[in-house]
Short mmCIF file of C-alpha atoms in Angstrom, two decimals:
data_model
loop_
_atom_site.label_atom_id
_atom_site.label_comp_id
_atom_site.label_asym_id
_atom_site.label_seq_id
_atom_site.Cartn_x
_atom_site.Cartn_y
_atom_site.Cartn_z
CA MET A 1 3.26 -32.81 1.49
CA SER A 2 6.50 -33.04 3.39
CA PHE A 3 7.33 -30.57 6.17
CA ALA A 4 10.02 -28.99 3.93
CA SER A 5 7.42 -28.57 1.16
CA GLN A 6 4.95 -27.00 3.62
CA ILE A 7 7.61 -24.45 4.70
CA LEU A 8 8.39 -23.52 0.94
CA GLN A 9 4.57 -23.18 0.58
CA TYR A 10 4.27 -20.88 3.43
CA LEU A 11 7.19 -18.84 2.10
CA VAL A 12 5.69 -18.55 -1.41
CA THR A 13 2.40 -17.41 0.14
CA GLY A 14 4.16 -14.91 2.44
CA LEU A 15 6.03 -13.38 -0.53
CA SER A 16 2.85 -12.79 -2.50
CA ILE A 17 1.07 -11.27 0.52
CA GLY A 18 4.17 -9.46 1.56
CA GLY A 19 4.52 -7.90 -1.84
CA ILE A 20 1.03 -6.22 -1.44
CA TYR A 21 2.06 -5.11 1.99
CA GLY A 22 5.16 -3.54 0.57
CA MET A 23 3.18 -1.80 -2.00
CA VAL A 24 0.79 -0.32 0.61
CA ALA A 25 3.82 0.76 2.54
CA ILE A 26 5.30 2.56 -0.43
CA GLY A 27 1.99 4.55 -0.72
CA PHE A 28 2.41 5.59 2.89
CA ASN A 29 6.11 6.61 2.26
CA ILE A 30 5.36 8.64 -0.77
CA ILE A 31 2.95 10.95 1.17
CA TYR A 32 5.01 10.86 4.21
CA ASN A 33 8.12 12.03 2.43
CA ALA A 34 6.17 14.97 0.69
CA THR A 35 4.05 16.05 3.49
CA GLY A 36 5.29 14.43 6.84
CA ILE A 37 1.87 13.10 7.56
CA ILE A 38 0.57 9.41 7.74
CA ASN A 39 -2.20 9.03 5.26
CA PHE A 40 -4.58 6.59 6.94
CA ALA A 41 -6.88 6.61 3.90
CA GLN A 42 -4.27 4.75 1.94
CA GLY A 43 -6.02 1.29 2.59
CA GLU A 44 -9.14 2.78 1.09
CA PHE A 45 -7.31 3.39 -2.12
CA VAL A 46 -6.31 -0.24 -2.28
CA MET A 47 -9.99 -1.32 -1.66
CA LEU A 48 -11.21 1.15 -4.32
CA GLY A 49 -8.72 -0.50 -6.69
CA GLY A 50 -10.18 -3.81 -6.37
CA MET A 51 -13.90 -2.85 -6.19
CA ILE A 52 -13.59 -0.51 -9.34
CA MET A 53 -11.65 -3.22 -11.12
CA VAL A 54 -14.46 -5.79 -10.40
CA SER A 55 -17.02 -3.16 -11.59
CA LEU A 56 -15.27 -2.47 -14.85
CA THR A 57 -14.61 -6.24 -15.67
CA ALA A 58 -17.65 -7.90 -14.32
CA ALA A 59 -20.44 -5.39 -14.77
CA MET A 60 -19.01 -3.45 -17.83
CA GLY A 61 -17.21 -6.23 -19.59
CA LEU A 62 -14.02 -4.42 -20.33
CA PRO A 63 -10.87 -6.46 -21.04
CA VAL A 64 -8.56 -6.95 -18.16
CA ALA A 65 -5.73 -4.56 -19.45
CA ALA A 66 -8.16 -1.75 -20.23
CA ALA A 67 -9.90 -2.00 -16.98
CA PHE A 68 -6.63 -2.19 -15.06
CA ILE A 69 -5.43 1.11 -16.73
CA LEU A 70 -8.83 2.82 -16.21
CA THR A 71 -9.00 1.71 -12.58
CA VAL A 72 -5.58 3.11 -11.76
CA ALA A 73 -6.52 6.45 -13.41
CA ILE A 74 -9.85 6.60 -11.53
CA VAL A 75 -8.24 6.00 -8.15
CA ALA A 76 -5.37 8.39 -8.89
CA LEU A 77 -8.07 11.00 -9.69
CA ILE A 78 -9.82 10.20 -6.41
CA GLY A 79 -6.51 10.55 -4.55
CA GLY A 80 -5.98 14.05 -6.19
CA LEU A 81 -9.41 15.07 -5.37
CA PHE A 82 -9.01 14.02 -1.82
CA GLU A 83 -5.98 16.03 -1.46
CA ARG A 84 -7.51 19.06 -2.90
CA ALA A 85 -10.66 18.78 -0.90
CA ALA A 86 -9.35 17.64 2.50
CA ILE A 87 -5.76 18.30 2.75
CA TYR A 88 -5.11 21.42 0.99
CA PRO A 89 -7.42 23.72 2.65
CA LEU A 90 -5.79 22.82 6.04
CA ARG A 91 -2.24 22.96 4.50
CA ASN A 92 -0.97 25.43 7.44
CA ALA A 93 -2.46 22.93 10.15
CA GLY A 94 -0.21 20.75 12.24
CA VAL A 95 0.70 17.22 11.45
CA LEU A 96 -1.67 15.71 13.94
CA THR A 97 -4.62 17.57 12.55
CA MET A 98 -3.75 16.33 8.95
CA ILE A 99 -3.50 12.74 10.32
CA ILE A 100 -7.05 13.12 11.84
CA VAL A 101 -8.27 14.53 8.56
CA THR A 102 -7.05 11.45 6.77
CA ILE A 103 -8.86 9.05 9.35
CA GLY A 104 -11.92 11.03 8.67
CA GLY A 105 -11.29 10.67 4.80
CA SER A 106 -10.95 6.89 5.23
CA ILE A 107 -14.27 6.58 6.97
CA VAL A 108 -16.05 8.82 4.41
CA ILE A 109 -14.53 6.82 1.55
CA ARG A 110 -15.48 3.50 3.32
CA GLY A 111 -18.99 4.57 3.75
CA ALA A 112 -19.49 5.75 0.30
CA ALA A 113 -18.12 2.29 -0.89
CA MET A 114 -20.70 0.52 1.24
CA LEU A 115 -23.48 2.58 -0.07
CA PHE A 116 -22.30 2.02 -3.70
CA TRP A 117 -21.21 -1.63 -3.71
CA GLY A 118 -23.14 -2.85 -0.61
CA LYS A 119 -21.60 -5.18 2.05
CA GLU A 120 -21.09 -8.16 -0.41
CA SER A 121 -17.50 -9.52 -1.00
CA TYR A 122 -16.25 -9.63 -4.64
CA ILE A 123 -13.46 -11.42 -6.39
CA LEU A 124 -11.78 -11.24 -9.74
CA PRO A 125 -10.68 -14.02 -12.00
CA HIS A 126 -7.06 -14.87 -12.03
CA PHE A 127 -5.13 -12.97 -14.75
CA SER A 128 -3.82 -16.14 -16.55
CA GLY A 129 -5.70 -19.16 -15.12
CA GLU A 130 -5.64 -21.05 -11.88
CA ASP A 131 -3.40 -23.95 -12.92
CA ALA A 132 -0.72 -24.13 -10.19
CA LEU A 133 2.89 -24.64 -10.97
CA VAL A 134 4.66 -27.25 -8.75
CA LEU A 135 8.05 -26.37 -7.27
CA PHE A 136 9.57 -28.94 -4.91
CA GLY A 137 6.18 -29.87 -3.69
CA ALA A 138 4.84 -26.28 -3.19
CA PHE A 139 2.03 -25.09 -5.40
CA ILE A 140 2.57 -21.47 -7.01
CA LEU A 141 -0.34 -19.90 -8.40
CA PRO A 142 0.13 -17.87 -11.61
CA GLN A 143 -1.34 -14.83 -9.88
CA THR A 144 1.45 -14.99 -7.31
CA LEU A 145 3.91 -14.41 -10.20
CA TRP A 146 1.73 -11.62 -11.51
CA ILE A 147 1.83 -9.94 -8.03
CA LEU A 148 5.75 -10.16 -7.61
CA GLY A 149 6.17 -9.13 -11.17
CA ILE A 150 3.93 -6.19 -11.15
CA MET A 151 5.34 -5.14 -7.83
CA PHE A 152 8.91 -5.22 -9.07
CA VAL A 153 7.90 -3.15 -12.20
CA THR A 154 6.11 -0.58 -9.95
CA VAL A 155 9.13 -0.25 -7.66
CA CYS A 156 11.41 0.19 -10.72
CA ALA A 157 9.25 2.70 -12.35
CA LEU A 158 8.83 4.79 -8.97
CA THR A 159 12.84 4.62 -8.57
CA LEU A 160 13.36 5.99 -12.06
CA PHE A 161 10.62 8.59 -11.68
CA PHE A 162 12.17 10.03 -8.45
CA ARG A 163 15.78 9.77 -9.52
CA TYR A 164 15.73 10.87 -13.27
CA THR A 165 12.52 13.08 -13.93
CA LEU A 166 12.33 16.80 -13.04
CA VAL A 167 8.90 16.21 -11.39
CA GLY A 168 10.46 13.43 -9.38
CA LYS A 169 13.45 15.54 -8.34
CA ALA A 170 11.01 18.47 -7.43
CA MET A 171 9.10 16.09 -5.03
CA ARG A 172 12.28 14.97 -3.53
CA ALA A 173 13.43 18.50 -3.01
CA CYS A 174 10.16 19.35 -1.28
CA ALA A 175 10.54 16.46 0.94
CA ALA A 176 14.12 17.34 2.07
CA ASN A 177 13.48 21.07 2.52
CA ARG A 178 10.22 22.68 1.46
CA THR A 179 11.30 26.24 2.17
CA ALA A 180 14.40 25.84 -0.03
CA ALA A 181 12.23 24.21 -2.69
CA LEU A 182 9.78 27.13 -2.64
CA LEU A 183 12.78 29.59 -2.99
CA SER A 184 13.93 27.51 -5.90
CA GLY A 185 10.53 28.12 -7.75
CA ILE A 186 9.09 24.68 -7.03
CA GLU A 187 5.40 24.75 -6.24
CA ALA A 188 5.14 22.65 -3.13
CA SER A 189 1.21 22.46 -3.06
CA ARG A 190 1.39 20.86 -6.61
CA MET A 191 4.00 18.28 -5.60
CA ILE A 192 1.89 17.43 -2.54
CA CYS A 193 -1.10 16.87 -4.67
CA LEU A 194 0.86 14.76 -7.03
CA SER A 195 2.22 12.62 -4.04
CA PHE A 196 -1.39 11.80 -3.25
CA VAL A 197 -2.12 10.92 -6.96
CA LEU A 198 0.93 8.51 -7.05
CA SER A 199 0.18 7.06 -3.83
CA ALA A 200 -3.47 6.30 -4.81
CA ALA A 201 -2.30 4.89 -8.03
CA VAL A 202 0.11 2.53 -6.27
CA GLY A 203 -2.69 1.54 -3.77
CA ALA A 204 -5.11 0.94 -6.76
CA ILE A 205 -2.49 -1.44 -8.33
CA ALA A 206 -2.09 -3.28 -5.19
CA GLY A 207 -5.92 -3.56 -4.84
CA ILE A 208 -6.19 -4.89 -8.42
CA ILE A 209 -3.54 -7.72 -8.22
CA ILE A 210 -4.48 -9.08 -4.87
CA THR A 211 -8.36 -9.17 -5.51
CA PRO A 212 -7.99 -12.46 -7.55
CA ILE A 213 -6.63 -14.23 -4.46
CA SER A 214 -8.43 -12.45 -1.90
CA LEU A 215 -11.87 -11.23 -1.59
CA VAL A 216 -12.53 -7.45 -1.54
CA ASP A 217 -15.32 -5.63 0.13
CA TYR A 218 -15.98 -2.03 1.45
CA ASN A 219 -14.12 -2.87 4.80
CA ARG A 220 -10.97 -4.53 3.22
CA GLY A 221 -8.91 -1.28 3.31
CA PHE A 222 -8.62 -0.97 7.00
CA MET A 223 -6.74 -4.16 7.69
CA LEU A 224 -4.42 -3.70 4.55
CA ALA A 225 -3.73 -0.13 5.68
CA LEU A 226 -2.74 -1.41 9.14
CA LYS A 227 -0.39 -4.14 7.82
CA GLY A 228 0.96 -1.62 5.20
CA PHE A 229 1.62 0.94 7.90
CA SER A 230 3.30 -1.68 10.12
CA ALA A 231 5.55 -2.61 7.03
CA ALA A 232 6.28 1.01 6.61
CA VAL A 233 7.36 1.41 10.23
CA LEU A 234 9.35 -1.83 10.14
CA GLY A 235 11.23 -0.82 7.08
CA GLY A 236 11.83 2.79 8.38
CA LEU A 237 9.28 5.47 7.55
CA GLY A 238 10.28 7.17 4.28
CA ASN A 239 12.49 4.28 3.06
CA SER A 240 10.64 2.72 0.17
CA GLY A 241 13.24 -0.03 -0.42
CA GLY A 242 13.09 -0.94 3.39
CA ALA A 243 9.33 -0.92 2.98
CA VAL A 244 9.38 -3.67 0.25
CA ALA A 245 11.86 -5.73 2.46
CA ALA A 246 9.64 -5.16 5.39
CA GLY A 247 6.54 -6.08 3.52
CA PHE A 248 8.03 -9.51 2.65
CA ILE A 249 9.15 -10.10 6.22
CA LEU A 250 5.73 -9.45 7.56
CA GLY A 251 4.12 -11.54 4.97
CA ILE A 252 6.30 -14.44 5.57
CA LEU A 253 5.92 -14.12 9.38
CA GLU A 254 2.19 -13.93 8.91
CA SER A 255 2.08 -16.88 6.63
CA LEU A 256 4.42 -19.02 8.84
CA GLY A 257 2.39 -18.10 11.85
CA ALA A 258 -0.91 -18.98 10.28
CA GLY A 259 0.51 -22.29 8.89
CA LEU A 260 2.48 -23.50 11.99
CA ILE A 261 0.39 -21.94 14.92
CA SER A 262 -3.16 -20.90 13.85
CA SER A 263 -4.69 -18.74 11.18
CA ALA A 264 -6.53 -17.05 14.13
CA TYR A 265 -3.42 -15.26 14.94
CA LYS A 266 -2.68 -14.22 11.46
CA ASP A 267 -3.81 -10.49 11.81
CA ALA A 268 -2.32 -10.19 15.30
CA ILE A 269 1.21 -10.83 14.05
CA SER A 270 1.60 -7.54 12.14
CA LEU A 271 0.22 -5.69 15.30
CA VAL A 272 2.70 -7.36 17.50
CA VAL A 273 5.51 -6.68 15.10
CA LEU A 274 4.43 -2.95 14.94
CA LEU A 275 4.42 -2.59 18.74
CA ILE A 276 7.77 -4.34 19.12
CA ILE A 277 9.27 -1.97 16.59
CA LEU A 278 7.73 1.10 18.16
CA PHE A 279 9.11 0.16 21.48
CA VAL A 280 12.46 -1.21 20.51
CA ARG A 281 13.54 0.44 17.36
CA PRO A 282 11.25 3.48 16.34
CA SER A 283 13.34 4.16 13.31
CA GLY A 284 12.59 0.70 11.85
CA LEU A 285 14.99 -1.83 10.50
CA PHE A 286 16.36 0.25 7.69
CA GLY A 287 15.53 3.75 9.03
CA ASN A 288 17.86 6.38 10.48
CA ARG A 289 17.19 9.97 10.50
CA GLU A 290 13.40 9.53 10.47
CA ALA A 291 13.46 8.24 14.08
CA ASP A 292 13.08 11.60 15.73
CA ARG A 293 10.09 12.53 13.38
CA LEU A 294 8.43 9.05 14.27
CA LYS A 295 8.90 9.77 18.01
CA LYS A 296 7.19 13.11 17.58
CA PHE A 297 4.30 11.21 15.78
#
């Protein structure tokens, strides 16, 4: 393979991985916009998506499409229950307390997953075969196209939901000014619960589509959450469009670093990017007014 083909291959790999980071980052942003907190259990929703999908297809024999929908519904329900059980009772607590609660929730979900599925790693079959397409010497797996396509549909659906539906507009109103939203008759607690449901559903979708190209185990969510958070910060907290772009940037940097330098530094790249952004531009590449809130965090 020529050097140019290698670079193209790294770019394709980076785009597929970056798409997942972008979706995890969107999950962070949905909850951040509604509550002002960072949900560090977001990675566990991704892990649960992969694990439950494996169980439904491999153990129960459900078709992929049915298992996909059922998995998203189950994880969304878990997200809603998590908000009702852990966040709602402390709704008057400070942001830092809420963040600590999400870290505790992450540990509990991870522990429960280990007890239920064990420490083994699992993988899903590719959605439409493993015969790679060849483009200018680079190999593109069909699953990569599934990842990019599903991510595109998810982002478009969320955009339409927040812009054109009453519930979406109510959630945006709560994010902009919760007091004004309450005075307008919007039930903020219900919108916050819905933000966790949506965030968990997006996380589940990310977990399902990445599992065919990446093993999943009970501990997988932590690193995905870290990289998704890096993408959210890089794109500007609260900016979902920026999160998608930042996810692609992070994925491409990671892929190029692993290919041209060493795969041993792959995970360190997102940490380095996160630290640089926090020091140099806390508002992120595409953020602006969120800078002050991030500095407080």
